[in-house]
Coordinates of C-alpha atoms and ligand atoms in Angstrom, one line a residue:
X16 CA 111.8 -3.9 97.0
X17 CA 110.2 -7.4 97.6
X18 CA 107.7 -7.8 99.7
X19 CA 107.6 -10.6 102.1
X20 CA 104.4 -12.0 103.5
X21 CA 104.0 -11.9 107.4
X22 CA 102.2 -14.5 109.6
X23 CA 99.7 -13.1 112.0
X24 CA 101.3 -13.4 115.4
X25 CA 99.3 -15.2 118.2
X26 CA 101.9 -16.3 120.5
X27 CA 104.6 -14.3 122.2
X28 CA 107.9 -14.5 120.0
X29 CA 110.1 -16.0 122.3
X30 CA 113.8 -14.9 121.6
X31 CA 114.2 -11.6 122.9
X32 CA 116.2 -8.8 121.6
X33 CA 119.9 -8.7 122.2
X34 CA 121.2 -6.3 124.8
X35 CA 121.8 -3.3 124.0
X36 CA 125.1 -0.8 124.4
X37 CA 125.9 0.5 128.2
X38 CA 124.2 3.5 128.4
X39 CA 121.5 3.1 126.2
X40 CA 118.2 4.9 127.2
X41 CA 115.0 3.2 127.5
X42 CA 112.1 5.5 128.2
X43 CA 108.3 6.3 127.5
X44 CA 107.0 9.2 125.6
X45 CA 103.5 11.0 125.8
X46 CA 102.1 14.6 124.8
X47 CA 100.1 17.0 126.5
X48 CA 97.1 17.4 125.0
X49 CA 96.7 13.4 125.0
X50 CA 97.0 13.2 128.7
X51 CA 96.5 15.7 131.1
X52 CA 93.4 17.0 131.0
X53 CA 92.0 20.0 133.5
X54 CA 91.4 21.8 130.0
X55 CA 90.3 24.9 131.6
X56 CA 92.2 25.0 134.8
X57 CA 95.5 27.6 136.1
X58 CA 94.7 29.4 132.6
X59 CA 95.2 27.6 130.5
X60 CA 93.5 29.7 127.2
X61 CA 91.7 27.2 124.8
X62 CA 93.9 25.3 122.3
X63 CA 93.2 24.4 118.3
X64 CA 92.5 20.7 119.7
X65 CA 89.4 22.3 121.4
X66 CA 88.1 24.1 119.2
X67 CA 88.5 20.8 116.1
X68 CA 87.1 18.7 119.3
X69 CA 84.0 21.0 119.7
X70 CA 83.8 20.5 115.6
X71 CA 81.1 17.9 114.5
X72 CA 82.3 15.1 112.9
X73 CA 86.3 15.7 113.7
X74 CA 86.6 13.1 116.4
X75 CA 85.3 9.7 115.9
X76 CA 84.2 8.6 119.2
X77 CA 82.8 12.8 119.8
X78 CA 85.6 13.0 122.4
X79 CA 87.5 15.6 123.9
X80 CA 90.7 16.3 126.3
X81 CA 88.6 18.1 129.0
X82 CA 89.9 15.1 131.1
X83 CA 92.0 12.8 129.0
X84 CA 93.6 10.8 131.8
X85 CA 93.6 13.4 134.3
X86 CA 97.2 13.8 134.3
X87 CA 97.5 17.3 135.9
X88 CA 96.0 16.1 138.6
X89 CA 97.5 12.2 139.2
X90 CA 100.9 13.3 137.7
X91 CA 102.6 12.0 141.0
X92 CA 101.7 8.5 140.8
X93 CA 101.9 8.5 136.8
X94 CA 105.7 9.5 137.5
X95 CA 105.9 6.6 140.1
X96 CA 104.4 4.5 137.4
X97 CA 107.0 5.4 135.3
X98 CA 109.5 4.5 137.2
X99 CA 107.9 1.2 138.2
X100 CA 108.5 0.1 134.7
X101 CA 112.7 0.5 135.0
X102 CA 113.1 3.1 132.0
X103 CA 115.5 6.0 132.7
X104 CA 114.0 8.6 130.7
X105 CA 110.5 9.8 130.0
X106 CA 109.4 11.9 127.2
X107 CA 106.4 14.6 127.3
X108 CA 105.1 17.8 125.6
X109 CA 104.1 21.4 127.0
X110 CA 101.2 22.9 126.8
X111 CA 101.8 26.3 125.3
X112 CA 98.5 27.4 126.2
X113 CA 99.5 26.9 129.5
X114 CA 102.7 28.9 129.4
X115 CA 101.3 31.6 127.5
X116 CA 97.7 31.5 127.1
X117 CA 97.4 34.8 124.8
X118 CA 100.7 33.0 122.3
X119 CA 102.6 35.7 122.8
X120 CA 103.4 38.6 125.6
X121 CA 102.5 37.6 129.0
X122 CA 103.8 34.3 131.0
X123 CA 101.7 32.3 133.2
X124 CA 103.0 30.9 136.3
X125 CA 100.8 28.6 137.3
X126 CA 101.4 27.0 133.6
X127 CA 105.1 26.7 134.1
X128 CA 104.9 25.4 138.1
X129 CA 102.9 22.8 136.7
X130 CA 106.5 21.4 134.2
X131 CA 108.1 22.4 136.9
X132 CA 106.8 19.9 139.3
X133 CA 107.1 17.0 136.6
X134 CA 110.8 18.1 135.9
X135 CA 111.4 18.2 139.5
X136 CA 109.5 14.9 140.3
X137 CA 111.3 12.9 137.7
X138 CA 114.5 14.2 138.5
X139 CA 113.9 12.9 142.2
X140 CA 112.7 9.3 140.6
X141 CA 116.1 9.4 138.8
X142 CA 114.6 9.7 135.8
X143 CA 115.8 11.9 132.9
X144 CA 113.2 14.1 131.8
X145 CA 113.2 14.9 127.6
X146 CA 110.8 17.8 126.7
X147 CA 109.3 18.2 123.2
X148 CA 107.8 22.3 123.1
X149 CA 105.2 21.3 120.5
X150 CA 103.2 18.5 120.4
X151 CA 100.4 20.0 118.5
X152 CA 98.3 22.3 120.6
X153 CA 98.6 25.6 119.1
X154 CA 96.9 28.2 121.5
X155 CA 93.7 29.1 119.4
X156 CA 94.3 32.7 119.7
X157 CA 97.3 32.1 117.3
X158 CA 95.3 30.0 114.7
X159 CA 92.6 32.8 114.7
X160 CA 95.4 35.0 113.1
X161 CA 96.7 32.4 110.4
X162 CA 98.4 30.1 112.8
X163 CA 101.6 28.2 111.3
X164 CA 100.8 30.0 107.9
X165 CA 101.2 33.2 109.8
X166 CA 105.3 33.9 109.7
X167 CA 104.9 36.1 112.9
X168 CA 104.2 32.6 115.0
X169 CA 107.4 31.7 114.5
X170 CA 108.9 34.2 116.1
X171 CA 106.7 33.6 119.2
X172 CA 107.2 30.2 118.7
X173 CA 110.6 31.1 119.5
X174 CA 109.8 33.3 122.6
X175 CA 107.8 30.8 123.6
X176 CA 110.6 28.2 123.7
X177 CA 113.0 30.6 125.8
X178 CA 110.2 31.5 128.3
X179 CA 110.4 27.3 128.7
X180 CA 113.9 26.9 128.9
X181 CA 114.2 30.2 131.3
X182 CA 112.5 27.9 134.0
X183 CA 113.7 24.6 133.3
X184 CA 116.9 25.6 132.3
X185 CA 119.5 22.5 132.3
X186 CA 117.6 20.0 134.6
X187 CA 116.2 19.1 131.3
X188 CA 117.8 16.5 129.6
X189 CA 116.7 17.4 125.9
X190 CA 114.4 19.6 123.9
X191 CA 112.6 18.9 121.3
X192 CA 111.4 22.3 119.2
X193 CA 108.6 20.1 117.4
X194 CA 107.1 16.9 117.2
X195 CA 106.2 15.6 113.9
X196 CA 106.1 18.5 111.2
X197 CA 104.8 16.2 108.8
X198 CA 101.5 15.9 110.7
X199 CA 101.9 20.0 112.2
X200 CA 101.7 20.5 108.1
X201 CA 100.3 18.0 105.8
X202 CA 98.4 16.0 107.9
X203 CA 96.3 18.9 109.4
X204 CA 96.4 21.3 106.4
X205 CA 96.0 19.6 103.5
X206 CA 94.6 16.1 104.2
X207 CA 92.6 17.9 107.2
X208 CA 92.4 14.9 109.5
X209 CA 94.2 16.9 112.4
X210 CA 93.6 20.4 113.8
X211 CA 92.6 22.8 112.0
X212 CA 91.4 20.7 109.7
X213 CA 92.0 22.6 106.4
X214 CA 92.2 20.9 102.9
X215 CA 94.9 24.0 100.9
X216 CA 97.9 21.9 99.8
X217 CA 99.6 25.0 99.2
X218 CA 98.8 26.3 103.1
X219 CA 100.0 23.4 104.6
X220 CA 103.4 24.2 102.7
X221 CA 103.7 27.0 103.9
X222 CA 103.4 25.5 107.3
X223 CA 106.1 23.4 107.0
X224 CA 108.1 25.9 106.2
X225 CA 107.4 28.1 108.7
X226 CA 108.0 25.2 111.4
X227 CA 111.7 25.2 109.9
X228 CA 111.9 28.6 110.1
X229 CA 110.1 28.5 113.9
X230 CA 112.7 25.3 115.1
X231 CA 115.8 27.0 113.8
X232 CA 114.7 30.5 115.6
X233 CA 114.1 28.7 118.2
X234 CA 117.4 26.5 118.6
X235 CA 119.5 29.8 118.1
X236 CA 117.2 31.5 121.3
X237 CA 118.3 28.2 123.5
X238 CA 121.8 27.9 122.4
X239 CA 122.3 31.6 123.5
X240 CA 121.1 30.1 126.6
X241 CA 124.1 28.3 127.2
X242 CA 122.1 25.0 128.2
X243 CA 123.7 21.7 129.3
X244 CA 120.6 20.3 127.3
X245 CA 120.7 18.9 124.1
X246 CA 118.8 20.2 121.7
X247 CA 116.9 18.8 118.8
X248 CA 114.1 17.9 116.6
X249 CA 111.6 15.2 116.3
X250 CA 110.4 13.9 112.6
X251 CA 107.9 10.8 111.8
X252 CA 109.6 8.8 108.8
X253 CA 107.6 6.5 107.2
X254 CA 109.4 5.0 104.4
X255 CA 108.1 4.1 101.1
X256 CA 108.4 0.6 99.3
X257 CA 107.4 0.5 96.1
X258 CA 105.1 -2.6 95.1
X259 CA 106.8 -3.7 92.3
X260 CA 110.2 -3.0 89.9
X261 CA 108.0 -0.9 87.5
X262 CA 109.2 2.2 86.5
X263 CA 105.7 4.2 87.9
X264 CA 105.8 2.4 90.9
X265 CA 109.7 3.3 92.0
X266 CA 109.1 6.4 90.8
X267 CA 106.0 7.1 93.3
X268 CA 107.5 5.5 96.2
X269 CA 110.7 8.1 95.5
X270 CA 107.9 11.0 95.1
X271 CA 106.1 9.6 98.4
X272 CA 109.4 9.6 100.2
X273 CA 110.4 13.4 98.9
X274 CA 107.2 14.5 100.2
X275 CA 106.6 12.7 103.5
X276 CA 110.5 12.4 104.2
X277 CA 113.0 14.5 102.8
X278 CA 111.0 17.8 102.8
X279 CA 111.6 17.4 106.7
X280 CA 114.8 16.2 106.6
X281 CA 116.3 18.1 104.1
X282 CA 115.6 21.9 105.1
X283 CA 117.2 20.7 108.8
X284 CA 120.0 18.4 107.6
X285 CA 121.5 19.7 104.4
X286 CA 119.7 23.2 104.3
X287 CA 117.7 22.9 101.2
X288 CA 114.4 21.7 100.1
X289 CA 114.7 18.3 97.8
X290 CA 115.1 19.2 94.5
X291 CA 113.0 16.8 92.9
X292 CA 109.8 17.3 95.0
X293 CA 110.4 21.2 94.7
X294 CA 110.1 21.0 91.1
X295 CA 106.7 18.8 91.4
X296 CA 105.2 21.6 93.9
X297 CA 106.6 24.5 91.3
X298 CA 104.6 22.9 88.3
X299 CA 101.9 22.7 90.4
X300 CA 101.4 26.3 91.7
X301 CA 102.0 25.7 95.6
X302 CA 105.4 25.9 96.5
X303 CA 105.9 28.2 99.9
X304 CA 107.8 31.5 100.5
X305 CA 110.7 30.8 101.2
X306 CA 112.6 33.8 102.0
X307 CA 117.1 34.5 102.1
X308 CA 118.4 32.8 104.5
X309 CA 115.4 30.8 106.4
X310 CA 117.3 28.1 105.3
X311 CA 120.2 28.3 106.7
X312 CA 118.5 29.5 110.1
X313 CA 116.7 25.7 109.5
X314 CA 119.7 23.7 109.3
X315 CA 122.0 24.9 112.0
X316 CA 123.9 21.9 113.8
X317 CA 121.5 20.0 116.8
X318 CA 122.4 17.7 119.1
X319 CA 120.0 15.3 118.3
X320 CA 117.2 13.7 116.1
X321 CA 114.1 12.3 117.4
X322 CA 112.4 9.8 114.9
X323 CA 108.8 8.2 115.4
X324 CA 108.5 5.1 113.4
X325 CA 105.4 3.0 113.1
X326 CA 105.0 1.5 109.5
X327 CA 105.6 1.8 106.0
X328 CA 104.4 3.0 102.7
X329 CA 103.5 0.0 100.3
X330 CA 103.4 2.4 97.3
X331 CA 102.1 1.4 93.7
X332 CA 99.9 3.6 91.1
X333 CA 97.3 0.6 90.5
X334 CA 96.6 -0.2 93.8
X335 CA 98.4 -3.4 94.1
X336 CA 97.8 -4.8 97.5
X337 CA 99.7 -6.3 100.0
X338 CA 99.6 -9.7 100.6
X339 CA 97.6 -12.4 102.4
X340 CA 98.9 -12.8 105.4
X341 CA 100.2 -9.3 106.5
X342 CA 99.6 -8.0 109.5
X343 CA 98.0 -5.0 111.0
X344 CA 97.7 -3.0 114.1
X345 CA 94.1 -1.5 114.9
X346 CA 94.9 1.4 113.3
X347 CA 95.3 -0.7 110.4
X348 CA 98.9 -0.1 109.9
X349 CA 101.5 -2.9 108.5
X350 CA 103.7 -4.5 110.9
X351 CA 107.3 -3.8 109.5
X352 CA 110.2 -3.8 112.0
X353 CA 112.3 -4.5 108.6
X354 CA 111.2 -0.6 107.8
X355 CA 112.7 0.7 111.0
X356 CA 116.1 -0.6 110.5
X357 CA 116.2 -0.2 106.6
X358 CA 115.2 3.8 107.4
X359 CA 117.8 4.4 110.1
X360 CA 120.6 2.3 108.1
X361 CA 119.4 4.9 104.8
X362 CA 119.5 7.5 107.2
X363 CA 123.3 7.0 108.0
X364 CA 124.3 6.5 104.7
X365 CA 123.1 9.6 103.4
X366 CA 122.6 11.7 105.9
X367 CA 125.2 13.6 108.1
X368 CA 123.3 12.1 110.9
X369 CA 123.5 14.2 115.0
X370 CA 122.5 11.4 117.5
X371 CA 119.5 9.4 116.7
X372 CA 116.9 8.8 118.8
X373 CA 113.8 6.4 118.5
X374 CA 111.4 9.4 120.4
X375 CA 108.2 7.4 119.1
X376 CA 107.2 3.9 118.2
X377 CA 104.2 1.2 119.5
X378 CA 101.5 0.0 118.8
X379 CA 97.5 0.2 119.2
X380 CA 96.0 -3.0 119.6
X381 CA 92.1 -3.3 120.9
X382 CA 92.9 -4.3 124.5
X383 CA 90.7 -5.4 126.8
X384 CA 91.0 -6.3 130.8
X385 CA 90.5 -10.1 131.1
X386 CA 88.7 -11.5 133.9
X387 CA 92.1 -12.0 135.9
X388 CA 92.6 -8.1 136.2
X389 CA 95.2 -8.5 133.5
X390 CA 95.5 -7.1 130.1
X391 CA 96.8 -9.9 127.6
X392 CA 98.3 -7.7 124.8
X393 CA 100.1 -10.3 123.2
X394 CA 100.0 -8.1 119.6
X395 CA 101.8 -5.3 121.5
X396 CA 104.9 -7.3 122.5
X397 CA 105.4 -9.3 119.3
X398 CA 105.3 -5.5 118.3
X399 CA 108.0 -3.8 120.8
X400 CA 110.0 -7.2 120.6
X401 CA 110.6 -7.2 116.9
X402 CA 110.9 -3.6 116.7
X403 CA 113.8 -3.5 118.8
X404 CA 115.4 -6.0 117.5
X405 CA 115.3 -4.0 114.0
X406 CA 116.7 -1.2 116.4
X407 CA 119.5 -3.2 117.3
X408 CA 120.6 -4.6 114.0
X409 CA 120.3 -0.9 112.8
X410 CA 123.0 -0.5 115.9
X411 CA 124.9 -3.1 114.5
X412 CA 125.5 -1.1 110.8
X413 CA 126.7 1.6 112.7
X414 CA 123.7 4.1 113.4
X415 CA 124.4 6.3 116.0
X416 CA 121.4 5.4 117.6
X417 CA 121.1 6.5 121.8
X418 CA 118.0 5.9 122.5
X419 CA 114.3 4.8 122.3
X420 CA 111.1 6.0 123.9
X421 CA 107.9 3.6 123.5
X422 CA 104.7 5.0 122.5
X423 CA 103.1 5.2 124.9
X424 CA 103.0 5.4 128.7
X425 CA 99.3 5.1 128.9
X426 CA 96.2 4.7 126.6
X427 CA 95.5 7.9 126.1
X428 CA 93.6 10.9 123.6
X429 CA 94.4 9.6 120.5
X430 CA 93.5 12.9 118.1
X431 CA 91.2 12.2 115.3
X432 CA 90.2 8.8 117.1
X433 CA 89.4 10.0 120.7
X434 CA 89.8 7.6 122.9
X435 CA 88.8 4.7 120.6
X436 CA 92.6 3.5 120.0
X437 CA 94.7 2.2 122.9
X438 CA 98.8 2.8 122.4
X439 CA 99.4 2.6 125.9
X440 CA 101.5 -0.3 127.5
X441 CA 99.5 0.7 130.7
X442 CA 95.7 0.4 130.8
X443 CA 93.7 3.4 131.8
X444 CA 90.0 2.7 132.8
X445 CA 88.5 6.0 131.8
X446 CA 86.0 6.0 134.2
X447 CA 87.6 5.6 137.4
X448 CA 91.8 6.5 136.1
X449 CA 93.1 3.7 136.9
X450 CA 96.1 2.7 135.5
X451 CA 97.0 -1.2 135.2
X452 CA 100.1 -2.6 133.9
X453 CA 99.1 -4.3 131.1
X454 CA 102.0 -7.6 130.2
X455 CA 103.7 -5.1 127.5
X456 CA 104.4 -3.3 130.2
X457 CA 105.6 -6.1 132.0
X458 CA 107.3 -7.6 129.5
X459 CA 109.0 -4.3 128.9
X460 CA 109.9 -4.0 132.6
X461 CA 111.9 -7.2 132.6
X462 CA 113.7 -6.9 129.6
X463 CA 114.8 -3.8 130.9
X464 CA 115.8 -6.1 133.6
X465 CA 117.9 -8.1 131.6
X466 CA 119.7 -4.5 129.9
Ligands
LIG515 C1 102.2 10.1 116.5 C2 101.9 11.2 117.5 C3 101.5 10.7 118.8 C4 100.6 9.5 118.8 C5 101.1 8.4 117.8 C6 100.3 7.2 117.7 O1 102.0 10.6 115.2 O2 103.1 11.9 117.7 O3 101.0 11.8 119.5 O4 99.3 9.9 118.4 O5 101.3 9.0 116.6

């Protein structure tokens, strides 16, 4: 795969995306533990994001969520936000140490009023509310018995889901078992950039395995539930490019994609782990338990399939760099729209594919309010703008793509960063809360206009 150089972009690209199909859902997305603060309030029991916050050196700017952007408490007018912006559908986690604060056995009400009244208020807005279960705040009490590597926290996982569902029933429009096992596992278990922080290739297998085992347990408890709600799963692809035609270097970018990509997909879609990354992880020594039948428990039919996209992997085994010219976010990943479209048109062509959603993709740029009151986030629109596009010709091949969610609302908690990175199309002032439009957000609102 060639790569082709990219020209910084100053000035808002002016064509805008096509429209897209009649009934298409434009929404926003954001997770609990990034927004809502009010950490210790209702009972709410203390979360692994806590405890890695309260850990030196985990968080680069030493934050925490104690307050985030105070969403328990301004939830009203971040609905009416919402809707100011013309989307139909908005996208957040729950707390499980909310709902259950001890992981498993008794409910908390106050927890479950709390979704309630954000179900309820968006549902008056007219807006389509699409729950993920899991967005990465484990309660702690479960980590301190082995956590995702612990077998038994799938099964709660999965009592947990149905004590959700019991209350929200079919107002929801979508669930989501999990967001991102990729980062649930690997990320936080063997790199140990997320919560809990652990470094044990062979734990954070196990992990994902267990969070295959935890979604399918959990998709059989809400299908017995006879929902009107479509349930589903949310992945983070990232595809790999390799650098060059050499042999090592297509054969790392296949390796990078097994490991990142199809030991997600796989175990949900088709029921088995990829072949050739299993052997890799069997010469090695760390390949999970895996007992009868958790696949197949994994791979039963959902409705739908959330995918966050943000940027490739430029893969080579000597470091070959990209080139001059290419452009960045702050986070320092590669603007690629091309990746989105190539990964969902792959995705169709070898995949059995449920309905596609886009659940995640944006942009962190360094924003800043301008003297006018405005924030200028040129970066972030060139971003959206090109990215749906890249949507749309994906559309085009025939991907049964329904919907896509941007990333995010509001600047928010951004994990291992704190509050250093802004994704948000709307501007949060963390001393005061308030919330400002930034021109994304604008942007956004009238091209929804134009839908
Ligand atoms: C994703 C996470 C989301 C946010 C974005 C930038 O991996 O799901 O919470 O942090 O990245």
């Amino acid at each position: 795969m060639t790569v082709k150089s990219l020209a910084p972009s100053q000035e808002v690209i002016s064509n805008s995306p096509p429209r897209f199909p009649k009934g298409f859902i434009w929404g926003t997305a954001t997770s609990s533990f990034q927004i809502e603060g009010a950490a210790h309030e209702d009972g709410r029991s203390p979360s692994i994001w806590d405890t890695f916050c309260a850990t030196e050196g985990k968080i680069l700017d030493r934050t925490n969520g104690d307050i985030a952007c105070d969403h328990y408490h301004l939830w009203e007018q971040d609905l009416d936000l919402i809707k100011s912006l013309g989307v139909q559908a908005y996208r957040f986690s729950i707390a499980w140490p909310r709902v259950i604060p001890t992981g498993k056995g008794a409910v908390n009400s106050k927890g479950l009023d709390f979704y309630e009244r954000i179900v309820d208020g968006l549902i008056a807005r007219g807006l389509e509310p699409h729950v993920t279960l899991y967005h990465w705040d484990l309660p702690q009490c479960l980590q301190d018995i082995g956590g995702w590597e612990n077998r038994d926290v799938a099964y709660y996982f999965a009592d947990y889901a149905a004590v959700v569902a019991d209350r929200l029933g079919s107002r929801v429009k979508s669930y989501a078992t999990f967001n991102e096992p990729w980062c649930v596992s690997i990320l936080s278990n063997e790199l140990g950039h997320h919560a809990p922080g652990k470094f044990d290739r062979k734990a954070a297998l196990q992990v994902a395995h267990h969070l295959h085992l935890a979604h399918g347990l959990a998709m059989s408890r809400l299908r017995g539930m006879n929902l009107t709600s479509d349930l589903g799963i949310v992945l983070n692809l990232t595809p790999a490019y390799a650098a060059s035609d050499s042999e090592a270097d297509q054969h790392e970018a296949t390796m990078n994609d097994g490991r990142t990509n199809r030991w997600f997909l796989d175990p949900i879609l088709r029921g088995e782990y990829p072949q050739d990354v299993w052997e890799a992880y069997e010469e090695e020594g760390v390949l999970p338990t895996v007992l009868p039948g958790d696949l197949a428990v994994a791979s039963q039919p959902i409705d739908f399939m959330g995918i966050n996209y943000y940027t490739r992997s430029f893969v080579s085994v000597d470091d070959k760099k990209l080139p001059e010219g290419t452009e960045f976010t702050d986070m320092g990943w590669e603007v690629f729209p091309q990746g989105l479209s190539d990964l969902l048109i792959r995705l169709h062509n070898e995949y059995k594919l449920p309905d596609i959603y886009i659940t995640e993709n944006g942009a962190a740029y360094p924003d800043q309010m301008a003297e006018d009151g405005h924030v200028h986030d040129t970066g972030r629109i060139n971003y959206l703008n090109s990215h749906f596009k890249a949507a749309h010709a994906s559309l085009e091949a025939g991907v049964p793509l329904k919907g896509y969610f941007v990333w995010s609302l509001m600047d928010n908690f951004e994990w291992a960063f704190g509050y250093s990175k802004r994704f948000g199309v709307v501007y949060v002032d963390y001393e005061t809360q308030k919330r400002t439009l930034k021109d994304s957000a604008l942007w956004y609102r009238d091209f929804l206009k134009e839908q």
